[in-house]
Amino acid sequence: MSQPTIESILQEDRLFPPTAEFSQLARIKSLEEYQTLYDRAKADPLKFWSELAEQELHWFQHWDTVLDWNNPPFAKWFVNGKINLSYNCLDRHLETRANKPAIVWEGEPGDSKTLTYAELHQEVCKFANVLKSLGVKKGDGVGIYMPMVPEAAIAMLACARIGAPHSVVFGGFSAEALRDRLVNAEVKVVVTADGGWRKDAIVPLKPQVDKALAEGTTVVEKVVVVKRTGQDVSMVSDRDLWWHDLEKDASTDCPAEPMDSEDMLFILYTSGSTGKPKGVVHTTGGYNLYAHITTQWIFDLQENDVYWCTADVGWITGHSYVVYGPLSNGATTVMYEGAPRASNPGCFWDVIEKHKVSVFYTAPTAIRAFIKMGDEHPNSRDLSSLRLLGTVGEPINPEAWMWYKSVIGGDRCPIVDTWWQTETGGIMITPLPGAIATKPGSATLPFPGILADVVDLDGNSVPTNEGGYLAVRHPWPGMMRTVYKDPDRFRKTYWEHIPPKDGNYIYFAGDGARRDADGYFWVMGRVDDVINVAGHRLGTMEVESALVSHPAVAEAAVVGKPDEIKGQDIVAFVTLEGTHQPSEDLAKELKKHVVSEIGAIARPGEIRFADALPKTRSGKIMRRLLRDLAAGVEISGDTSTLEDRSVLEKLRTEGS
Ligand code: WT7
């Protein structure tokens, strides 16, 4: 008998096949076509990936071996191949797409700018030469701490061009968080801006860099500053330089450096649930291929698409699906600096209308916020250019999915609910929109070449509709290679949680999931967040979805609180929609609603109304903080990634 896994209690039967019109023009046109690809990849993964790498990318030199997996869990893909990601994103498009918009940028105050492929190529070459002139050599670390301006993408591409691994740090992180990352990544040059616009205010960036460098613990030699917001900043002589000064004399001639396929491309830090952040290492060839082909098939890129992913470049989504994936495919990618705000809650819809966005990719947290703001904002804009929608970051509650589909998608656009992680480099489980019928709340099926499974702690597949651990059974090109300077942590966190058997390593993602009778995956949330009620292990997603399906509820987070009899009791933190007010009666009604949706076992013992839930900067609910609150103990663990501290303070005082 295997260890207890996770019980699944939510039943969702709605099914939405793609329309014939959509499928006819799609890259992958039918379930049969998907199945053929999937089967072919499963039968011979190395052949599958090597054929794609040959067809889809430019290589300066062919590889000798597709995959070296002799020293698991340390993989090498396309061994001895020579490639350059910046070349694949720029140079190779110049012949056919020189005048096609590569980046369409929209600033929050309403300024905007378009860079064609020819222009972007020039800018990247110039900045690559600037970096060289500052002493940056192949292998040297470059930190990027920027608002969402084109220079952020230019800096990333310039690093890739000369083989300097970048480490992008989200512009909302504090000086301390920035310093830790700059130190760990041994960054020599930091690229930043005076500030950026967010919610009608200037977010100062340069002063944070100054603070991060003040202690002298980093090895940063130079700081390059983009003038974006124009307020006064202090410049340290011999260290700080203006981007526009350096660019003036920079040559536009900078051939792309042939990089080894396994040369480090970037480090990106992701916070473990506790402890210090992990530097996730991605390398060049495999990442390029994986970002490229997932973008092409999942977002069904067509030559005239205007594609917009709302993620910040500080996250992996910004790396793979704002910059590298779309540009590698020669697509037009939109970058937006701002965020929905009181003065313009409909700003996203303005961007879609203005630039005729056809493919739109955002996060469930944003979708739930839009629902709360009211339908009048999207309804008063022309969103008819949209043809495909996507979500990423958390399980999406079926009700939020349905709203997205009808109010934003006009019941016309398929939705791709894409499951993946910083560690996976690209999307792993997802509908291919012309081929796979969708079910609200399910990420559906694995991408071809991804051998995903739901297993118990012995690595055995669990039966249909039983909860278990989401896992991957075969290496894939986009996988992280290690935790920077901590290979043991890499091995322990991801590859030994489920012990390897007979040399077969299984990647453990840390999420709970189940597969239904159609083989569809339902991600149930992080296993760290699982609640144990009277011996039943419940994922958070299903209980939360039941709450959100009540018309009064905008957002919900459930956690377990110690209970003498049941082990744990469910406490639900709930924010309300529009005009609804907290009351005892509503609390009772919500408890009843959960019971009728999924059963008595999931009945919350306590409902706590809140104005807002504590979230990470990337919009994930931080349930471990709520867990401490619910238990009435001091909040422990790292809170540095919290988006808004006042949310926590407020919850604390309301609860007492
Ligand atoms: C974790 C990874 C991947 C880019 C953004 C977040 C959760 C992500 C989904 C989804 C259910 C999802 C998982 C995963 N997650 N997408 N479509 N359905 N859960 O990257 O910060 O590395 O977070 O986000 O829990 O493990 P990340």
XYZ file of C-alpha atoms and ligand atoms in Angstrom:
683
model
C 0.000 0.000 0.000
C 1.426 3.371 -0.946
C 1.500 6.453 1.254
C -1.591 8.626 1.480
C -1.664 11.170 -1.282
C -4.352 13.784 -1.819
C -8.059 13.335 -2.182
C -9.939 14.954 -4.965
C -13.456 16.137 -4.374
C -14.360 18.605 -7.067
C -16.341 17.525 -10.089
C -16.316 19.689 -13.212
C -18.033 18.361 -16.331
C -18.133 21.263 -18.754
C -16.218 20.632 -21.985
C -15.366 23.201 -24.664
C -13.972 21.892 -27.929
C -12.234 24.376 -30.241
C -14.395 25.685 -33.081
C -13.858 24.280 -36.558
C -12.778 27.736 -37.758
C -10.074 27.939 -35.116
C -8.817 24.403 -35.672
C -8.642 24.733 -39.452
C -6.066 27.514 -39.270
C -4.262 26.298 -36.179
C -0.704 25.010 -36.012
C -1.908 21.745 -34.492
C -5.360 21.099 -35.910
C -6.867 18.095 -34.186
C -6.688 15.759 -31.243
C -5.396 13.080 -33.627
C -2.560 15.338 -34.701
C -1.689 16.058 -31.072
C -1.869 12.372 -30.223
C 0.438 11.462 -33.096
C 2.987 14.037 -31.966
C 2.681 12.935 -28.361
C 3.061 9.254 -29.185
C 5.993 9.860 -31.482
C 7.747 11.947 -28.837
C 7.045 9.383 -26.151
C 8.376 6.522 -28.242
C 11.602 8.344 -29.102
C 12.039 11.619 -27.209
C 15.558 12.239 -28.457
C 14.558 11.928 -32.082
C 11.576 14.193 -31.486
C 13.640 16.953 -29.860
C 16.571 16.707 -32.239
C 14.349 16.972 -35.309
C 12.701 20.059 -33.889
C 16.055 21.590 -32.950
C 17.232 21.091 -36.528
C 14.067 22.426 -38.146
C 13.341 25.341 -35.868
C 16.653 26.878 -34.812
C 19.872 28.150 -36.293
C 22.986 26.360 -35.037
C 26.534 27.484 -35.744
C 27.579 23.911 -35.182
C 25.558 20.716 -34.937
C 25.578 18.751 -31.657
C 27.223 15.370 -31.162
C 24.767 13.918 -28.666
C 21.142 14.957 -28.194
C 21.006 14.246 -24.469
C 23.660 13.348 -21.965
C 21.835 11.858 -18.964
C 24.741 9.804 -17.646
C 24.992 11.794 -14.466
C 21.398 12.363 -13.416
C 19.847 14.671 -12.365
C 22.370 16.806 -14.256
C 21.339 16.864 -17.895
C 23.126 18.152 -20.960
C 21.180 18.805 -24.135
C 22.579 19.110 -27.643
C 26.092 18.397 -26.406
C 28.792 20.369 -28.249
C 26.204 22.195 -30.328
C 26.948 25.903 -30.866
C 24.092 28.360 -30.846
C 23.155 31.920 -29.896
C 19.725 32.821 -28.596
C 20.001 36.466 -29.617
C 20.862 35.319 -33.144
C 17.771 33.123 -33.210
C 15.628 35.977 -31.896
C 16.989 38.674 -34.224
C 19.525 38.072 -36.976
C 17.760 35.207 -38.654
C 14.567 37.243 -39.045
C 16.232 40.209 -40.745
C 15.874 38.864 -44.244
C 12.114 38.366 -44.084
C 10.931 40.469 -41.155
C 13.220 43.507 -40.937
C 10.314 45.936 -40.875
C 7.939 43.856 -38.832
C 7.296 45.167 -35.310
C 9.244 43.034 -32.857
C 8.412 44.911 -29.659
C 5.353 47.105 -29.277
C 5.789 48.944 -26.033
C 3.198 50.899 -24.102
C 4.256 53.051 -21.144
C 1.877 53.623 -18.272
C 1.514 57.391 -18.828
C 0.397 56.660 -22.405
C 3.680 57.023 -24.283
C 4.489 54.206 -26.650
C 7.164 52.953 -28.991
C 7.559 50.274 -31.621
C 10.842 48.603 -32.468
C 11.016 46.654 -35.698
C 13.231 43.603 -35.964
C 15.867 45.703 -37.747
C 15.738 48.373 -35.052
C 15.776 45.914 -32.187
C 18.735 44.146 -33.751
C 20.636 47.444 -33.910
C 19.818 48.375 -30.347
C 20.869 44.979 -29.067
C 24.151 45.116 -30.981
C 24.852 48.576 -29.602
C 24.178 47.592 -26.040
C 26.178 44.393 -26.416
C 29.115 46.571 -27.448
C 28.479 48.832 -24.466
C 28.661 45.852 -22.139
C 31.901 44.752 -23.751
C 33.329 48.256 -23.361
C 32.537 48.023 -19.639
C 34.641 44.899 -19.412
C 31.863 42.309 -19.551
C 33.175 39.097 -21.029
C 31.649 35.745 -21.873
C 30.617 34.114 -18.601
C 30.416 37.362 -16.573
C 27.209 37.981 -14.614
C 24.988 40.955 -15.464
C 22.149 42.076 -13.210
C 19.019 43.617 -14.712
C 16.753 45.571 -12.344
C 14.351 47.399 -14.599
C 10.831 48.581 -15.183
C 8.947 47.127 -18.153
C 10.640 49.220 -20.829
C 12.161 48.008 -24.114
C 15.647 48.490 -22.658
C 14.965 45.568 -20.309
C 14.520 43.213 -23.263
C 17.408 44.861 -25.119
C 19.695 44.287 -22.144
C 18.655 40.629 -21.871
C 19.230 40.019 -25.575
C 22.560 41.858 -25.455
C 23.715 39.594 -22.629
C 22.651 36.522 -24.567
C 24.483 37.878 -27.597
C 27.863 38.059 -25.884
C 27.358 35.094 -23.566
C 27.071 37.004 -20.294
C 24.520 35.198 -18.118
C 21.872 37.631 -16.914
C 20.069 37.684 -13.682
C 16.897 39.723 -13.915
C 15.622 40.879 -10.545
C 12.005 42.005 -10.432
C 11.825 45.805 -10.091
C 9.464 45.510 -7.148
C 11.993 43.718 -4.970
C 13.671 45.560 -2.118
C 17.309 46.622 -1.946
C 18.045 43.689 0.374
C 16.498 41.134 -1.949
C 18.407 42.726 -4.827
C 21.684 42.629 -2.923
C 21.328 38.929 -2.024
C 20.784 38.087 -5.665
C 23.605 40.282 -6.969
C 25.970 38.707 -4.463
C 24.924 35.144 -5.195
C 25.145 35.600 -8.964
C 28.515 37.432 -8.761
C 27.141 40.239 -10.875
C 29.728 42.640 -12.367
C 27.450 45.128 -14.093
C 23.936 46.171 -13.119
C 21.524 47.629 -15.648
C 18.758 49.689 -14.087
C 16.654 52.822 -14.593
C 16.024 55.946 -12.583
C 12.553 54.564 -11.995
C 9.463 53.122 -13.600
C 5.772 54.004 -13.669
C 3.350 51.879 -11.703
C -0.148 52.829 -10.591
C 0.391 56.520 -11.382
C 3.502 56.770 -9.258
C 7.220 56.507 -9.833
C 8.824 53.368 -8.456
C 12.397 54.470 -7.729
C 14.927 51.892 -8.864
C 18.324 53.583 -8.895
C 18.155 54.467 -5.158
C 17.505 50.783 -4.402
C 20.563 49.805 -6.404
C 22.608 52.365 -4.448
C 21.372 50.834 -1.206
C 22.078 47.308 -2.404
C 25.656 48.265 -3.261
C 26.303 50.440 -0.196
C 27.622 47.677 2.059
C 30.242 46.672 -0.440
C 29.301 42.981 -0.329
C 28.752 42.744 -4.085
C 31.386 42.652 -6.823
C 29.483 45.149 -8.978
C 31.837 47.439 -10.891
C 29.498 49.462 -13.084
C 25.867 50.542 -13.041
C 24.148 51.522 -16.280
C 21.095 53.739 -15.788
C 18.246 54.187 -18.265
C 16.502 57.549 -18.011
C 12.849 56.637 -17.836
C 11.040 58.787 -15.270
C 13.401 61.759 -15.229
C 13.544 62.540 -11.491
C 16.906 63.404 -9.944
C 19.089 60.479 -9.068
C 22.575 60.558 -7.650
C 25.281 59.136 -9.863
C 28.432 57.737 -8.305
C 31.369 58.797 -10.430
C 33.447 56.010 -11.953
C 30.646 53.574 -11.218
C 27.376 54.889 -12.625
C 26.828 55.672 -16.288
C 23.819 56.764 -18.320
C 22.580 54.321 -20.929
C 21.994 57.118 -23.449
C 25.564 58.434 -23.097
C 27.091 55.022 -23.579
C 24.880 54.262 -26.587
C 25.878 57.391 -28.475
C 29.149 56.064 -29.810
C 28.405 52.368 -29.674
C 28.805 50.486 -32.921
C 25.839 48.613 -34.379
C 28.152 45.843 -35.446
C 28.343 43.000 -32.991
C 28.264 39.449 -34.318
C 26.524 36.952 -32.062
C 28.960 34.833 -30.095
C 28.635 31.112 -30.847
C 27.783 29.725 -27.412
C 28.036 26.181 -26.272
C 24.577 24.681 -25.995
C 25.172 24.101 -22.289
C 26.659 27.523 -21.516
C 24.683 29.254 -18.809
C 22.092 31.608 -20.291
C 20.614 33.051 -17.132
C 20.022 32.641 -13.440
C 16.574 33.466 -12.145
C 15.792 33.385 -8.455
C 12.677 31.739 -7.191
C 11.725 31.798 -3.552
C 11.535 28.457 -1.871
C 8.683 28.311 0.621
C 11.236 29.086 3.310
C 14.887 29.860 3.390
C 16.978 31.643 0.854
C 15.934 31.966 -2.769
C 17.159 29.401 -5.237
C 19.134 30.536 -8.266
C 17.510 28.522 -11.028
C 20.045 27.964 -13.809
C 18.978 27.689 -17.441
C 21.349 27.037 -20.318
C 21.299 28.021 -23.958
C 20.345 25.432 -26.578
C 17.695 23.424 -24.777
C 16.043 26.510 -23.325
C 15.970 28.210 -26.729
C 14.269 25.225 -28.310
C 11.780 24.745 -25.515
C 10.739 28.412 -25.242
C 10.497 28.548 -29.039
C 8.368 25.521 -29.760
C 6.023 25.901 -26.790
C 5.307 29.506 -27.765
C 4.652 28.511 -31.348
C 2.285 25.625 -30.706
C 0.530 26.746 -27.536
C -0.088 30.344 -28.571
C -0.670 29.139 -32.101
C 1.443 31.973 -33.476
C 0.466 33.163 -36.933
C 2.466 35.708 -38.900
C 0.122 38.613 -38.176
C -0.603 37.951 -34.539
C -0.102 40.689 -32.000
C 0.828 38.734 -28.930
C 0.706 40.099 -25.402
C 1.870 38.377 -22.245
C 1.335 40.664 -19.255
C 4.108 39.179 -17.101
C 7.024 41.252 -15.900
C 10.462 40.369 -17.305
C 11.488 39.744 -13.694
C 9.648 36.403 -13.795
C 10.282 33.321 -15.899
C 7.060 34.035 -17.784
C 8.590 37.338 -18.866
C 11.761 35.570 -19.993
C 10.145 32.741 -21.934
C 6.899 34.309 -23.120
C 7.468 38.071 -23.353
C 10.991 38.068 -24.770
C 12.632 34.858 -25.955
C 9.796 32.618 -27.138
C 7.930 35.214 -29.217
C 11.085 36.792 -30.702
C 12.605 33.432 -31.552
C 9.463 32.882 -33.617
C 9.627 36.288 -35.302
C 6.410 37.395 -33.629
C 5.244 40.824 -32.480
C 5.370 40.965 -28.690
C 3.665 43.663 -26.626
C 5.293 45.028 -23.478
C 3.257 47.085 -21.044
C 4.797 49.086 -18.232
C 1.763 49.752 -16.077
C -0.825 47.987 -13.979
C -4.591 48.333 -13.621
C -5.161 51.194 -11.196
C -7.916 53.372 -9.758
C -7.448 56.049 -12.431
C -7.800 53.453 -15.179
C -9.052 50.009 -14.158
C -9.532 49.246 -17.861
C -5.973 49.987 -18.978
C -5.361 46.400 -20.143
C -8.409 46.583 -22.389
C -7.156 49.909 -23.761
C -3.898 48.233 -24.738
C -5.753 45.397 -26.455
C -7.991 47.817 -28.337
C -5.179 50.167 -29.318
C -2.739 47.544 -30.557
C -5.327 45.045 -31.796
C -3.903 42.327 -29.594
C -4.895 38.884 -30.859
C -3.308 36.577 -28.275
C -3.491 37.542 -24.600
C -1.768 35.722 -21.724
C -2.242 36.708 -18.092
C -2.613 35.332 -14.544
C -5.633 34.098 -12.562
C -4.934 36.686 -9.876
C -5.373 39.425 -12.500
C -8.532 37.805 -13.825
C -10.070 37.653 -10.351
C -9.153 41.308 -9.817
C -10.870 42.209 -13.111
C -14.008 40.377 -12.073
C -14.038 42.416 -8.882
C -13.577 45.694 -10.788
C -16.674 45.086 -12.881
C -17.579 44.082 -16.425
C -18.166 47.670 -17.543
C -14.436 48.165 -18.142
C -13.882 45.399 -20.679
C -17.399 45.853 -22.050
C -16.694 49.454 -23.031
C -13.666 48.503 -25.146
C -13.401 46.764 -28.486
C -11.806 43.410 -27.750
C -12.778 41.823 -31.050
C -9.142 41.463 -32.152
C -8.641 38.714 -29.551
C -8.613 35.145 -30.809
C -6.826 33.221 -28.054
C -6.483 33.624 -24.280
C -4.085 32.108 -21.791
C -3.519 31.889 -18.051
C -0.594 30.921 -15.855
C 0.635 31.078 -12.290
C -1.980 29.353 -10.167
C -4.857 26.982 -10.601
C -7.676 28.997 -12.121
C -11.051 28.588 -10.458
C -13.646 27.347 -12.932
C -15.844 30.407 -12.321
C -12.995 32.791 -13.117
C -12.261 30.710 -16.224
C -15.893 31.023 -17.361
C -15.826 34.784 -16.838
C -12.565 35.096 -18.801
C -14.066 33.057 -21.608
C -17.285 35.026 -21.950
C -16.455 38.593 -20.900
C -12.925 38.871 -22.344
C -13.054 36.184 -24.998
C -16.577 36.920 -26.206
C -17.190 33.147 -26.062
C -15.099 32.970 -29.204
C -11.543 32.437 -27.959
C -10.101 29.183 -26.666
C -8.328 29.409 -23.306
C -4.967 27.784 -22.707
C -4.481 27.134 -18.988
C -0.746 26.527 -18.904
C 0.939 24.687 -16.046
C 4.683 25.111 -15.587
C 7.338 26.532 -13.274
C 10.457 28.688 -13.222
C 12.294 25.387 -13.018
C 10.717 23.884 -16.141
C 11.740 26.800 -18.390
C 8.546 26.590 -20.388
C 4.985 25.324 -20.412
C 4.564 21.622 -19.607
C 0.859 20.850 -19.377
C -1.535 22.813 -21.551
C -4.170 22.636 -24.208
C -2.952 23.044 -27.786
C -5.794 25.373 -28.657
C -6.798 23.979 -32.047
C -6.571 20.388 -30.903
C -7.580 19.874 -27.305
C -11.038 20.526 -25.886
C -10.831 22.465 -22.635
C -12.441 21.992 -19.236
C -12.599 24.991 -16.898
C -9.906 24.604 -14.240
C -7.873 21.920 -16.009
C -4.508 22.443 -17.698
C -5.547 19.410 -19.803
C -2.720 17.373 -21.396
C 1.084 17.307 -21.451
C 2.979 19.055 -24.217
C 4.410 16.501 -26.676
C 7.701 15.214 -25.301
C 6.700 15.793 -21.682
C 6.098 12.562 -19.797
C 4.034 13.999 -16.970
C 2.345 11.777 -14.427
C 0.574 11.800 -11.091
C 2.385 9.534 -8.652
C 2.647 8.471 -5.034
C 5.839 8.859 -3.012
C 7.142 5.567 -4.383
C 6.883 6.874 -7.889
C 3.947 4.668 -8.862
C 1.202 6.206 -10.978
C -1.945 6.691 -8.938
C -5.279 5.523 -10.354
C -7.590 7.769 -12.348
C -9.201 10.550 -10.339
C -7.012 9.989 -7.324
C -4.873 12.837 -6.110
C -1.107 12.515 -5.991
C 2.132 14.296 -6.791
C 2.684 15.933 -10.138
C 5.868 14.539 -11.613
C 7.809 14.246 -14.870
C 9.435 10.998 -15.926
C 11.871 12.040 -18.619
C 14.222 15.023 -18.988
C 13.186 17.775 -21.391
C 15.257 20.490 -23.109
C 13.897 23.425 -21.058
C 14.542 21.868 -17.650
C 16.643 23.778 -15.133
C 20.178 22.443 -14.940
C 20.993 23.126 -11.292
C 20.562 25.527 -8.392
C 23.377 28.015 -8.821
C 26.252 27.043 -6.545
C 24.089 24.478 -4.773
C 23.798 21.263 -6.807
C 22.806 19.323 -3.671
C 19.780 21.485 -3.152
C 18.827 20.866 -6.772
C 19.080 17.120 -6.353
C 17.269 16.994 -3.028
C 14.459 19.391 -3.822
C 13.450 18.081 -7.207
C 14.854 14.606 -7.775
C 15.028 12.755 -4.473
C 11.679 13.602 -2.986
C 10.497 10.641 -4.963
C 13.498 8.316 -4.684
C 14.986 7.203 -7.995
C 14.433 3.527 -8.746
C 16.810 1.517 -10.923
C 18.480 4.728 -12.024
C 15.187 6.204 -13.169
C 14.945 9.735 -11.899
C 11.570 11.408 -11.484
C 11.190 15.177 -11.367
C 9.026 16.256 -8.426
C 7.219 19.523 -9.068
C 5.829 20.145 -5.588
C 2.235 20.377 -6.786
C -0.653 18.052 -6.066
C -2.727 16.894 -9.018
C -5.105 14.294 -10.331
C -5.874 12.945 -13.784
C -9.423 12.370 -14.873
C -10.792 9.616 -17.090
C -9.777 11.561 -20.219
C -6.220 11.838 -18.937
C -6.673 15.536 -18.175
C -4.530 16.974 -15.386
C -6.138 18.985 -12.585
C -3.546 20.822 -10.527
C -4.695 21.022 -6.935
C -2.167 23.467 -5.493
C 1.176 23.154 -3.722
C 1.528 20.023 -1.633
C 2.940 22.173 1.183
C -0.512 23.739 1.388
C -2.480 20.491 1.629
C -4.970 20.385 4.505
C -5.531 17.237 6.518
C -9.094 16.996 7.829
C -9.898 13.868 9.795
C -7.416 11.869 7.757
C -8.530 13.307 4.418
C -5.826 15.216 2.596
C -7.444 18.035 0.664
C -5.825 20.331 -1.877
C -6.551 24.041 -1.532
C -7.711 24.633 -5.085
C -10.916 22.657 -4.932
C -12.268 24.193 -1.737
C -11.308 27.645 -2.953
C -13.029 27.079 -6.265
C -16.193 26.063 -4.476
C -16.097 29.320 -2.521
C -15.379 31.430 -5.593
C -18.336 29.876 -7.376
C -20.591 31.712 -4.895
C -21.704 35.022 -6.431
C -20.594 37.086 -3.414
C -17.006 35.805 -3.409
C -14.209 37.388 -5.407
C -11.268 35.446 -4.067
C -10.651 32.788 -1.439
C -7.711 31.108 0.252
C -8.116 28.127 2.526
C -5.664 26.835 5.098
C -5.655 24.250 7.860
C -5.667 25.214 11.510
C -4.751 22.719 14.226
C -7.824 20.962 15.587
C -7.797 18.452 18.438
C -10.413 16.200 16.946
C -10.012 16.460 13.198
C -6.281 17.096 13.066
C -6.931 20.214 11.070
C -9.942 22.390 10.520
C -10.453 24.477 7.406
C -10.227 28.242 7.752
C -11.289 30.189 4.667
C -10.100 33.725 4.029
C -12.527 35.377 1.650
C -12.712 38.671 -0.223
C -16.072 39.802 -1.501
C -17.226 41.109 -4.826
C -18.506 44.638 -5.401
C -21.296 45.572 -3.010
C -21.436 42.443 -0.860
C -20.843 42.980 2.864
C -19.414 40.580 5.446
C -21.979 39.132 7.848
C -22.626 36.122 10.046
C -25.358 35.060 7.669
C -23.102 35.223 4.679
C -20.465 33.182 6.521
C -23.093 30.515 7.234
C -24.264 30.596 3.667
C -20.731 30.153 2.335
C -20.126 27.149 4.572
C -23.340 25.618 3.297
C -22.371 26.433 -0.255
C -19.089 24.522 0.064
C -20.940 21.544 1.516
C -23.379 21.496 -1.370
C -20.628 21.957 -3.960
C -18.185 19.343 -2.696
C -19.419 17.756 0.508
C -19.356 17.952 4.273
C -15.718 16.971 4.551
C -14.675 20.301 3.041
C -16.949 22.454 5.221
C -14.857 25.381 6.506
C -14.980 25.639 10.296
C -14.370 29.333 10.055
C -14.837 32.021 7.412
C -12.723 35.140 7.742
C -13.633 38.094 5.576
C -10.778 40.241 4.342
C -10.276 43.248 2.089
C -7.343 41.607 0.399
C -5.238 38.453 0.624
C -1.470 38.391 1.130
C 0.221 37.687 -2.186
C 3.672 37.416 -3.604
C 4.803 40.038 -6.056
C 3.874 37.650 -8.836
C 0.332 37.322 -7.523
C 0.395 33.997 -5.723
C -1.537 33.788 -2.474
C 0.883 33.188 0.422
C -1.050 30.544 2.279
C 1.714 29.807 4.771
C 1.249 33.300 6.247
C -2.488 32.725 6.493
C -1.780 29.401 8.171
C 0.126 31.157 10.952
C -2.622 33.748 11.262
C -5.325 31.110 11.469
C -3.413 29.208 14.126
C -2.907 32.426 16.072
C 0.867 32.060 16.137
C 3.612 34.505 15.195
C 4.192 34.636 11.475
C 7.378 32.762 10.754
C 9.433 32.362 7.639
C 10.403 34.734 4.906
C 8.026 37.610 4.125
C 10.338 39.497 1.782
C 8.412 38.496 -1.320
C 5.129 39.865 0.039
C 3.540 42.352 -2.333
C 1.857 44.562 0.244
C 2.715 44.362 3.928
C -0.315 46.328 5.042
C -2.552 43.469 3.904
C -1.007 41.256 6.533
C -1.179 43.892 9.262
C -4.828 44.396 8.505
C -5.638 40.706 8.635
C -3.801 40.463 11.917
C -5.788 43.208 13.613
C -9.095 42.100 12.124
C -8.527 38.610 13.464
C -7.774 39.595 17.017
C 4.030 27.166 -9.607
C 5.243 27.687 -10.336
C 5.258 29.230 -14.495
C 5.269 30.635 -14.585
C 4.625 31.375 -13.490
C 4.823 30.837 -12.128
C 1.728 27.153 -9.968
C 1.650 27.758 -12.402
C -0.257 26.925 -13.009
C -1.454 26.476 -13.622
C -2.054 25.485 -11.590
C -0.051 26.620 -11.654
C 2.175 25.776 -9.564
C 3.646 25.777 -9.959
N 1.141 27.162 -11.307
N 0.808 27.623 -13.427
N -1.749 26.737 -14.904
N -2.323 25.753 -12.868
N -0.961 25.897 -10.947
O 6.089 30.311 -11.963
O 6.671 31.154 -9.709
O 7.851 29.168 -10.721
O 5.486 29.001 -9.929
O 2.898 27.957 -9.954
O 2.038 25.646 -8.188
O 4.401 24.837 -9.266
P 6.606 29.926 -10.551
